[in-house]
């Protein structure tokens, strides 16, 4: 039995012999598992943390093994009931080192993962954003890479995980896109185009999967304080011959709340769509953008 892990034990600890690890009970004693793409940094990392703090076991995907390991090491273990009333089992999270844009090998990598970790209840579609720049300046290969890394990889992930969700009659798919699906952002040509393709994919999937109790929703982050935003501000500043702080200041000015978003604020919206509370909501795109969008 996990020492110190009682039923109300949010924040309880397990004594592993060498060090104490926080333990969170799975809600209702039922283990839910989430695959989180792009989980090593930024928004995906915040999503992984948020879900784990609510008792969800996380499969954290990204390319950097070191960053994923540090994430998995810091997440609380998930406690589920054991074979007898007095026993509990602690479930660990999983780092899945994988480049989602290498779609020719993604399916075989996922097959190995599924043999190890089984089906998932929650699929969070997320990866690194495409390079900035105008549409016309973009190389054809930038489009190929973005479509492979977002649309094609999402299709492969869905083909892998949706059958299990259908079998259980429930599932949650949440895609992290951008406010550009409603209002294109200047200087993000490839990204704007790829997000629209993803939004169309999500909306179509939502209709197809609704009869099986599976919801598909989208979260549209506004300007959010992550490595991605830092890189974009750097690139724009270099191109325009201004300081990157000035670029960030412009973004803040275009946001009625007068600040950048924090990754945790995006993660809360993802966790809502992934929760039982959102059981009758599907095909929706929720902007979490401090009021940036001018449309309803
Ligand atoms: N931040 C914003 O203001 C903002 C606004 C709107 C939309 N978005 C979008 O939201 C998503 C997440 O953004 P973010 O700001 O969190 O970005 P980020 O800080 O750059 O994090 C991106 C994550 O994706 C992973 N990743 C990148 N390429 C990958 C690949 N080929 N295969 C697997 N994992 C990959 C990265 O980890 P590894 O390097 O370890 O692979 C990292 O964990 C992006 O699509 C971004 O464009 C962000």
Short mmCIF file of C-alpha atoms and ligand atoms in Angstrom, two decimals:
data_model
loop_
_atom_site.label_atom_id
_atom_site.label_comp_id
_atom_site.label_asym_id
_atom_site.label_seq_id
_atom_site.Cartn_x
_atom_site.Cartn_y
_atom_site.Cartn_z
CA UNK A 1 0.00 0.00 0.00
CA UNK A 2 1.20 3.52 -0.75
CA UNK A 3 2.37 4.95 2.58
CA UNK A 4 0.48 8.12 3.47
CA UNK A 5 -1.85 7.82 0.47
CA UNK A 6 -5.35 7.92 1.91
CA UNK A 7 -8.54 8.47 -0.09
CA UNK A 8 -8.68 12.18 0.48
CA UNK A 9 -4.98 12.39 -0.05
CA UNK A 10 -4.55 15.10 -2.67
CA UNK A 11 -0.90 15.93 -2.18
CA UNK A 12 -0.17 12.80 -0.14
CA UNK A 13 3.25 11.20 -0.54
CA UNK A 14 4.49 7.69 -1.27
CA UNK A 15 7.68 6.59 0.45
CA UNK A 16 9.71 4.90 -2.28
CA UNK A 17 12.59 4.13 0.07
CA UNK A 18 14.93 6.82 -1.22
CA UNK A 19 12.62 9.81 -1.59
CA UNK A 20 9.04 10.90 -1.19
CA UNK A 21 6.92 11.19 -4.33
CA UNK A 22 3.57 13.02 -4.37
CA UNK A 23 0.55 10.81 -4.95
CA UNK A 24 -2.88 11.75 -6.35
CA UNK A 25 -5.82 9.33 -6.18
CA UNK A 26 -7.51 8.59 -9.51
CA UNK A 27 -11.00 10.18 -9.29
CA UNK A 28 -13.56 7.53 -8.34
CA UNK A 29 -10.75 4.98 -8.22
CA UNK A 30 -10.86 4.73 -12.02
CA UNK A 31 -7.64 5.21 -13.97
CA UNK A 32 -7.88 7.55 -16.97
CA UNK A 33 -4.93 7.87 -19.33
CA UNK A 34 -4.07 10.81 -21.59
CA UNK A 35 -1.68 11.00 -24.55
CA UNK A 36 -0.30 14.55 -24.61
CA UNK A 37 1.60 15.68 -27.71
CA UNK A 38 4.34 18.33 -27.47
CA UNK A 39 4.51 17.76 -23.73
CA UNK A 40 8.15 18.55 -23.06
CA UNK A 41 7.66 22.33 -23.04
CA UNK A 42 5.18 25.18 -23.03
CA UNK A 43 1.46 24.54 -23.32
CA UNK A 44 1.76 20.73 -23.66
CA UNK A 45 3.89 20.50 -20.51
CA UNK A 46 1.32 22.59 -18.62
CA UNK A 47 -1.45 20.29 -19.89
CA UNK A 48 0.47 17.20 -18.71
CA UNK A 49 0.97 18.77 -15.27
CA UNK A 50 -2.66 19.86 -15.01
CA UNK A 51 -4.08 16.46 -15.98
CA UNK A 52 -1.71 14.57 -13.66
CA UNK A 53 -2.68 16.89 -10.79
CA UNK A 54 -6.29 15.78 -11.41
CA UNK A 55 -5.38 12.08 -11.16
CA UNK A 56 -4.89 11.31 -14.86
CA UNK A 57 -1.97 9.13 -15.97
CA UNK A 58 -0.03 10.90 -18.73
CA UNK A 59 1.85 9.63 -21.77
CA UNK A 60 4.04 12.64 -22.53
CA UNK A 61 5.25 12.89 -26.14
CA UNK A 62 8.04 15.06 -27.49
CA UNK A 63 11.49 14.83 -29.10
CA UNK A 64 13.66 15.83 -26.12
CA UNK A 65 14.21 12.78 -23.91
CA UNK A 66 15.78 14.88 -21.13
CA UNK A 67 12.90 17.36 -20.90
CA UNK A 68 10.34 14.55 -20.92
CA UNK A 69 12.19 12.68 -18.18
CA UNK A 70 12.29 15.78 -15.97
CA UNK A 71 8.54 16.21 -16.53
CA UNK A 72 7.66 12.60 -15.74
CA UNK A 73 9.91 12.69 -12.66
CA UNK A 74 8.09 15.72 -11.25
CA UNK A 75 4.52 14.47 -11.85
CA UNK A 76 2.60 12.93 -8.94
CA UNK A 77 2.00 9.18 -9.12
CA UNK A 78 -1.60 8.09 -9.64
CA UNK A 79 -3.13 5.84 -7.02
CA UNK A 80 -5.76 3.27 -7.98
CA UNK A 81 -7.46 0.57 -5.87
CA UNK A 82 -5.52 -2.70 -5.63
CA UNK A 83 -6.74 -6.30 -5.65
CA UNK A 84 -7.84 -6.16 -1.99
CA UNK A 85 -9.64 -3.30 -0.15
CA UNK A 86 -6.53 -2.37 1.86
CA UNK A 87 -4.17 -2.27 -1.12
CA UNK A 88 -3.53 0.46 -3.65
CA UNK A 89 -1.44 0.48 -6.81
CA UNK A 90 0.65 3.44 -7.91
CA UNK A 91 0.66 4.16 -11.65
CA UNK A 92 3.59 6.00 -13.17
CA UNK A 93 3.52 8.30 -16.17
CA UNK A 94 5.33 7.54 -19.43
CA UNK A 95 7.76 9.55 -21.55
CA UNK A 96 7.29 8.78 -25.25
CA UNK A 97 10.22 10.18 -27.21
CA UNK A 98 9.00 10.62 -30.76
CA UNK A 99 9.08 13.11 -33.63
CA UNK A 100 5.44 13.51 -34.67
CA UNK A 101 6.44 14.92 -38.05
CA UNK A 102 8.20 11.65 -39.01
CA UNK A 103 4.91 10.11 -40.02
CA UNK A 104 6.45 7.22 -41.98
CA UNK A 105 7.56 5.64 -38.67
CA UNK A 106 4.92 7.08 -36.34
CA UNK A 107 2.46 4.22 -36.71
CA UNK A 108 5.03 1.54 -35.84
CA UNK A 109 6.30 3.61 -32.87
CA UNK A 110 2.73 3.99 -31.61
CA UNK A 111 2.04 0.27 -31.96
CA UNK A 112 4.97 -0.43 -29.62
CA UNK A 113 3.73 2.25 -27.21
CA UNK A 114 0.19 0.81 -27.14
CA UNK A 115 1.55 -2.66 -26.31
CA UNK A 116 3.23 -1.08 -23.30
CA UNK A 117 0.63 1.45 -22.09
CA UNK A 118 -2.69 0.35 -23.64
CA UNK A 119 -5.63 2.49 -24.76
CA UNK A 120 -6.13 6.12 -23.81
CA UNK A 121 -9.20 8.03 -22.64
CA UNK A 122 -7.90 11.46 -23.62
CA UNK A 123 -5.94 12.40 -26.74
CA UNK A 124 -4.37 15.87 -26.71
CA UNK A 125 -3.21 16.82 -30.20
CA UNK A 126 -0.36 19.29 -29.90
CA UNK A 127 3.06 19.86 -31.46
CA UNK A 128 5.51 22.62 -32.26
CA UNK A 129 4.20 25.51 -34.34
CA UNK A 130 5.40 25.95 -37.93
CA UNK A 131 8.10 28.49 -38.81
CA UNK A 132 6.93 32.11 -39.16
CA UNK A 133 6.91 34.20 -42.35
CA UNK A 134 4.50 35.17 -45.14
CA UNK A 135 2.69 32.49 -47.16
CA UNK A 136 4.43 33.33 -50.41
CA UNK A 137 7.91 33.31 -48.89
CA UNK A 138 7.41 29.83 -47.41
CA UNK A 139 9.20 26.88 -49.01
CA UNK A 140 6.95 24.10 -50.25
CA UNK A 141 8.76 21.83 -47.80
CA UNK A 142 7.63 24.00 -44.86
CA UNK A 143 4.02 23.24 -45.84
CA UNK A 144 4.81 19.52 -46.17
CA UNK A 145 6.46 19.44 -42.74
CA UNK A 146 3.62 21.37 -41.07
CA UNK A 147 0.90 19.23 -42.64
CA UNK A 148 2.78 16.03 -41.74
CA UNK A 149 3.51 17.17 -38.18
CA UNK A 150 -0.02 18.35 -37.42
CA UNK A 151 -2.68 16.92 -39.77
CA UNK A 152 -1.14 13.59 -40.84
CA UNK A 153 0.19 12.80 -37.35
CA UNK A 154 -3.25 13.56 -35.85
CA UNK A 155 -4.85 11.16 -38.32
CA UNK A 156 -2.35 8.43 -37.38
CA UNK A 157 -2.90 9.07 -33.65
CA UNK A 158 -6.68 8.99 -34.09
CA UNK A 159 -6.52 5.72 -36.06
CA UNK A 160 -4.48 4.23 -33.23
CA UNK A 161 -6.56 5.43 -30.27
CA UNK A 162 -10.15 5.97 -31.46
CA UNK A 163 -11.00 2.24 -31.79
CA UNK A 164 -10.35 1.79 -28.04
CA UNK A 165 -12.49 4.85 -27.24
CA UNK A 166 -15.30 3.51 -29.43
CA UNK A 167 -15.06 0.16 -27.67
CA UNK A 168 -15.53 1.84 -24.28
CA UNK A 169 -18.21 4.23 -25.61
CA UNK A 170 -16.35 7.33 -24.46
CA UNK A 171 -13.32 9.43 -25.22
CA UNK A 172 -11.98 12.95 -25.40
CA UNK A 173 -9.92 14.49 -28.19
CA UNK A 174 -8.66 18.03 -27.68
CA UNK A 175 -6.61 19.82 -30.30
CA UNK A 176 -4.44 22.82 -29.49
CA UNK A 177 -4.64 25.14 -32.49
CA UNK A 178 -4.56 28.94 -32.59
CA UNK A 179 -6.87 31.97 -32.75
CA UNK A 180 -5.70 32.13 -36.38
CA UNK A 181 -8.48 29.66 -37.27
CA UNK A 182 -10.87 32.60 -36.80
CA UNK A 183 -8.58 35.51 -37.64
CA UNK A 184 -5.34 34.81 -39.54
CA UNK A 185 -2.21 36.26 -37.92
CA UNK A 186 0.07 38.30 -40.19
CA UNK A 187 3.50 36.71 -40.61
CA UNK A 188 2.31 33.17 -39.80
CA UNK A 189 1.36 31.99 -43.31
CA UNK A 190 2.11 28.27 -42.97
CA UNK A 191 0.70 28.14 -39.45
CA UNK A 192 -2.57 29.89 -40.42
CA UNK A 193 -3.07 27.46 -43.32
CA UNK A 194 -2.25 24.35 -41.26
CA UNK A 195 -4.58 25.39 -38.39
CA UNK A 196 -7.51 25.76 -40.77
CA UNK A 197 -6.86 22.28 -42.11
CA UNK A 198 -6.72 20.95 -38.53
CA UNK A 199 -9.90 22.79 -37.54
CA UNK A 200 -11.75 21.25 -40.51
CA UNK A 201 -10.39 17.81 -39.52
CA UNK A 202 -11.53 18.29 -35.88
CA UNK A 203 -15.00 19.52 -36.84
CA UNK A 204 -15.49 16.60 -39.24
CA UNK A 205 -14.22 14.11 -36.64
CA UNK A 206 -16.56 15.62 -34.03
CA UNK A 207 -19.56 14.77 -36.21
CA UNK A 208 -18.31 11.28 -37.01
CA UNK A 209 -17.42 10.37 -33.42
CA UNK A 210 -20.33 11.97 -31.53
CA UNK A 211 -22.55 8.85 -31.83
CA UNK A 212 -19.82 6.89 -30.00
CA UNK A 213 -19.68 9.23 -27.00
CA UNK A 214 -16.35 10.69 -28.12
CA UNK A 215 -15.98 14.46 -28.14
CA UNK A 216 -13.56 16.45 -30.30
CA UNK A 217 -12.88 20.06 -29.34
CA UNK A 218 -10.31 22.75 -30.06
CA UNK A 219 -8.50 25.21 -27.81
CA UNK A 220 -7.24 28.37 -29.51
CA UNK A 221 -4.46 30.00 -27.50
CA UNK A 222 -3.76 33.70 -27.86
CA UNK A 223 -0.24 35.04 -27.28
CA UNK A 224 1.07 32.74 -24.55
CA UNK A 225 4.40 32.94 -22.71
CA UNK A 226 6.35 29.91 -24.07
CA UNK A 227 9.54 29.08 -25.98
CA UNK A 228 7.51 29.26 -29.18
CA UNK A 229 6.49 32.86 -28.51
CA UNK A 230 10.04 33.77 -27.60
CA UNK A 231 11.33 32.33 -30.89
CA UNK A 232 8.63 34.09 -32.93
CA UNK A 233 9.34 37.46 -31.30
CA UNK A 234 13.07 36.99 -31.96
CA UNK A 235 12.47 36.15 -35.64
CA UNK A 236 10.08 39.07 -36.18
CA UNK A 237 12.39 41.49 -34.39
CA UNK A 238 15.35 40.48 -36.58
CA UNK A 239 13.29 40.81 -39.75
CA UNK A 240 11.90 44.22 -38.81
CA UNK A 241 15.10 45.58 -37.23
CA UNK A 242 13.46 46.23 -33.85
CA UNK A 243 13.90 44.78 -30.36
CA UNK A 244 12.05 41.60 -29.47
CA UNK A 245 10.57 43.36 -26.44
CA UNK A 246 8.90 45.79 -28.87
CA UNK A 247 7.33 42.89 -30.78
CA UNK A 248 6.00 41.44 -27.52
CA UNK A 249 4.70 44.89 -26.53
CA UNK A 250 2.70 45.04 -29.80
CA UNK A 251 1.19 41.63 -29.05
CA UNK A 252 0.28 42.73 -25.54
CA UNK A 253 -1.34 45.90 -26.91
CA UNK A 254 -3.46 43.78 -29.29
CA UNK A 255 -4.71 41.78 -26.29
CA UNK A 256 -7.48 43.62 -24.39
CA UNK A 257 -6.43 42.05 -21.08
CA UNK A 258 -3.07 43.78 -21.57
CA UNK A 259 -0.79 40.80 -20.93
CA UNK A 260 0.43 37.51 -22.34
CA UNK A 261 -1.36 34.29 -21.42
CA UNK A 262 0.34 31.70 -19.23
CA UNK A 263 0.58 28.05 -20.40
CA UNK A 264 -1.45 26.99 -17.32
CA UNK A 265 -4.37 29.17 -18.51
CA UNK A 266 -4.49 27.25 -21.80
CA UNK A 267 -4.11 23.95 -19.94
CA UNK A 268 -7.20 24.68 -17.81
CA UNK A 269 -9.34 24.92 -20.95
CA UNK A 270 -7.88 21.68 -22.34
CA UNK A 271 -8.55 19.95 -19.01
CA UNK A 272 -12.16 21.21 -19.05
CA UNK A 273 -12.83 19.69 -22.49
CA UNK A 274 -11.15 16.48 -21.27
CA UNK A 275 -13.28 16.31 -18.12
CA UNK A 276 -16.66 14.65 -17.48
CA UNK A 277 -18.07 18.21 -17.09
CA UNK A 278 -17.77 18.72 -20.87
CA UNK A 279 -19.62 15.51 -21.81
CA UNK A 280 -22.21 17.22 -24.10
CA UNK A 281 -19.81 19.63 -25.81
CA UNK A 282 -18.25 18.66 -29.13
CA UNK A 283 -16.97 20.33 -32.30
CA UNK A 284 -16.30 23.58 -30.44
CA UNK A 285 -13.33 25.93 -30.67
CA UNK A 286 -12.64 27.92 -27.51
CA UNK A 287 -10.36 30.95 -27.71
CA UNK A 288 -8.23 31.48 -24.60
CA UNK A 289 -6.74 34.75 -25.73
CA UNK A 290 -7.37 37.56 -23.25
CA UNK A 291 -9.98 38.99 -25.65
CA UNK A 292 -7.76 39.22 -28.76
CA UNK A 293 -10.37 37.98 -31.24
CA UNK A 294 -12.78 40.61 -32.46
CA UNK A 295 -15.40 38.01 -33.46
CA UNK A 296 -17.92 36.10 -31.34
N1 LIG B 1 2.58 30.18 -27.44
C1 LIG B 1 1.68 30.83 -28.14
O1 LIG B 1 1.54 32.05 -28.03
C2 LIG B 1 0.78 30.08 -29.08
C3 LIG B 1 -0.31 30.77 -29.62
C4 LIG B 1 -1.15 30.11 -30.50
C5 LIG B 1 -0.89 28.81 -30.83
N2 LIG B 1 0.17 28.17 -30.30
C6 LIG B 1 0.42 26.79 -30.72
O2 LIG B 1 0.27 25.90 -29.63
C7 LIG B 1 1.16 24.79 -29.82
C8 LIG B 1 2.07 24.66 -28.61
O3 LIG B 1 2.78 25.87 -28.51
P1 LIG B 1 3.86 26.22 -27.40
O4 LIG B 1 3.86 27.69 -27.33
O5 LIG B 1 3.64 25.41 -26.20
O6 LIG B 1 5.18 25.75 -28.14
P2 LIG B 1 6.61 25.32 -27.56
O7 LIG B 1 6.87 25.98 -26.26
O8 LIG B 1 7.56 25.53 -28.68
O9 LIG B 1 6.41 23.77 -27.30
C9 LIG B 1 6.18 22.92 -28.37
C10 LIG B 1 6.20 21.49 -27.89
O10 LIG B 1 6.03 20.62 -29.00
C11 LIG B 1 7.13 19.70 -29.06
N3 LIG B 1 7.40 19.40 -30.46
C12 LIG B 1 7.80 20.24 -31.42
N4 LIG B 1 7.94 19.61 -32.58
C13 LIG B 1 7.63 18.31 -32.33
C14 LIG B 1 7.60 17.15 -33.12
N5 LIG B 1 7.91 17.19 -34.41
N6 LIG B 1 7.24 15.98 -32.56
C15 LIG B 1 6.93 15.93 -31.24
N7 LIG B 1 6.93 17.00 -30.45
C16 LIG B 1 7.29 18.17 -30.98
C17 LIG B 1 8.26 20.40 -28.34
O11 LIG B 1 9.14 19.53 -27.72
P3 LIG B 1 10.46 18.90 -28.35
O12 LIG B 1 11.27 20.06 -28.83
O13 LIG B 1 11.01 18.15 -27.21
O14 LIG B 1 10.00 18.00 -29.43
C18 LIG B 1 7.50 21.12 -27.23
O15 LIG B 1 7.24 20.23 -26.17
C19 LIG B 1 1.93 25.06 -31.11
O16 LIG B 1 1.30 24.43 -32.19
C20 LIG B 1 1.82 26.56 -31.22
O17 LIG B 1 2.03 27.04 -32.53
C21 LIG B 1 1.03 28.77 -29.42
#
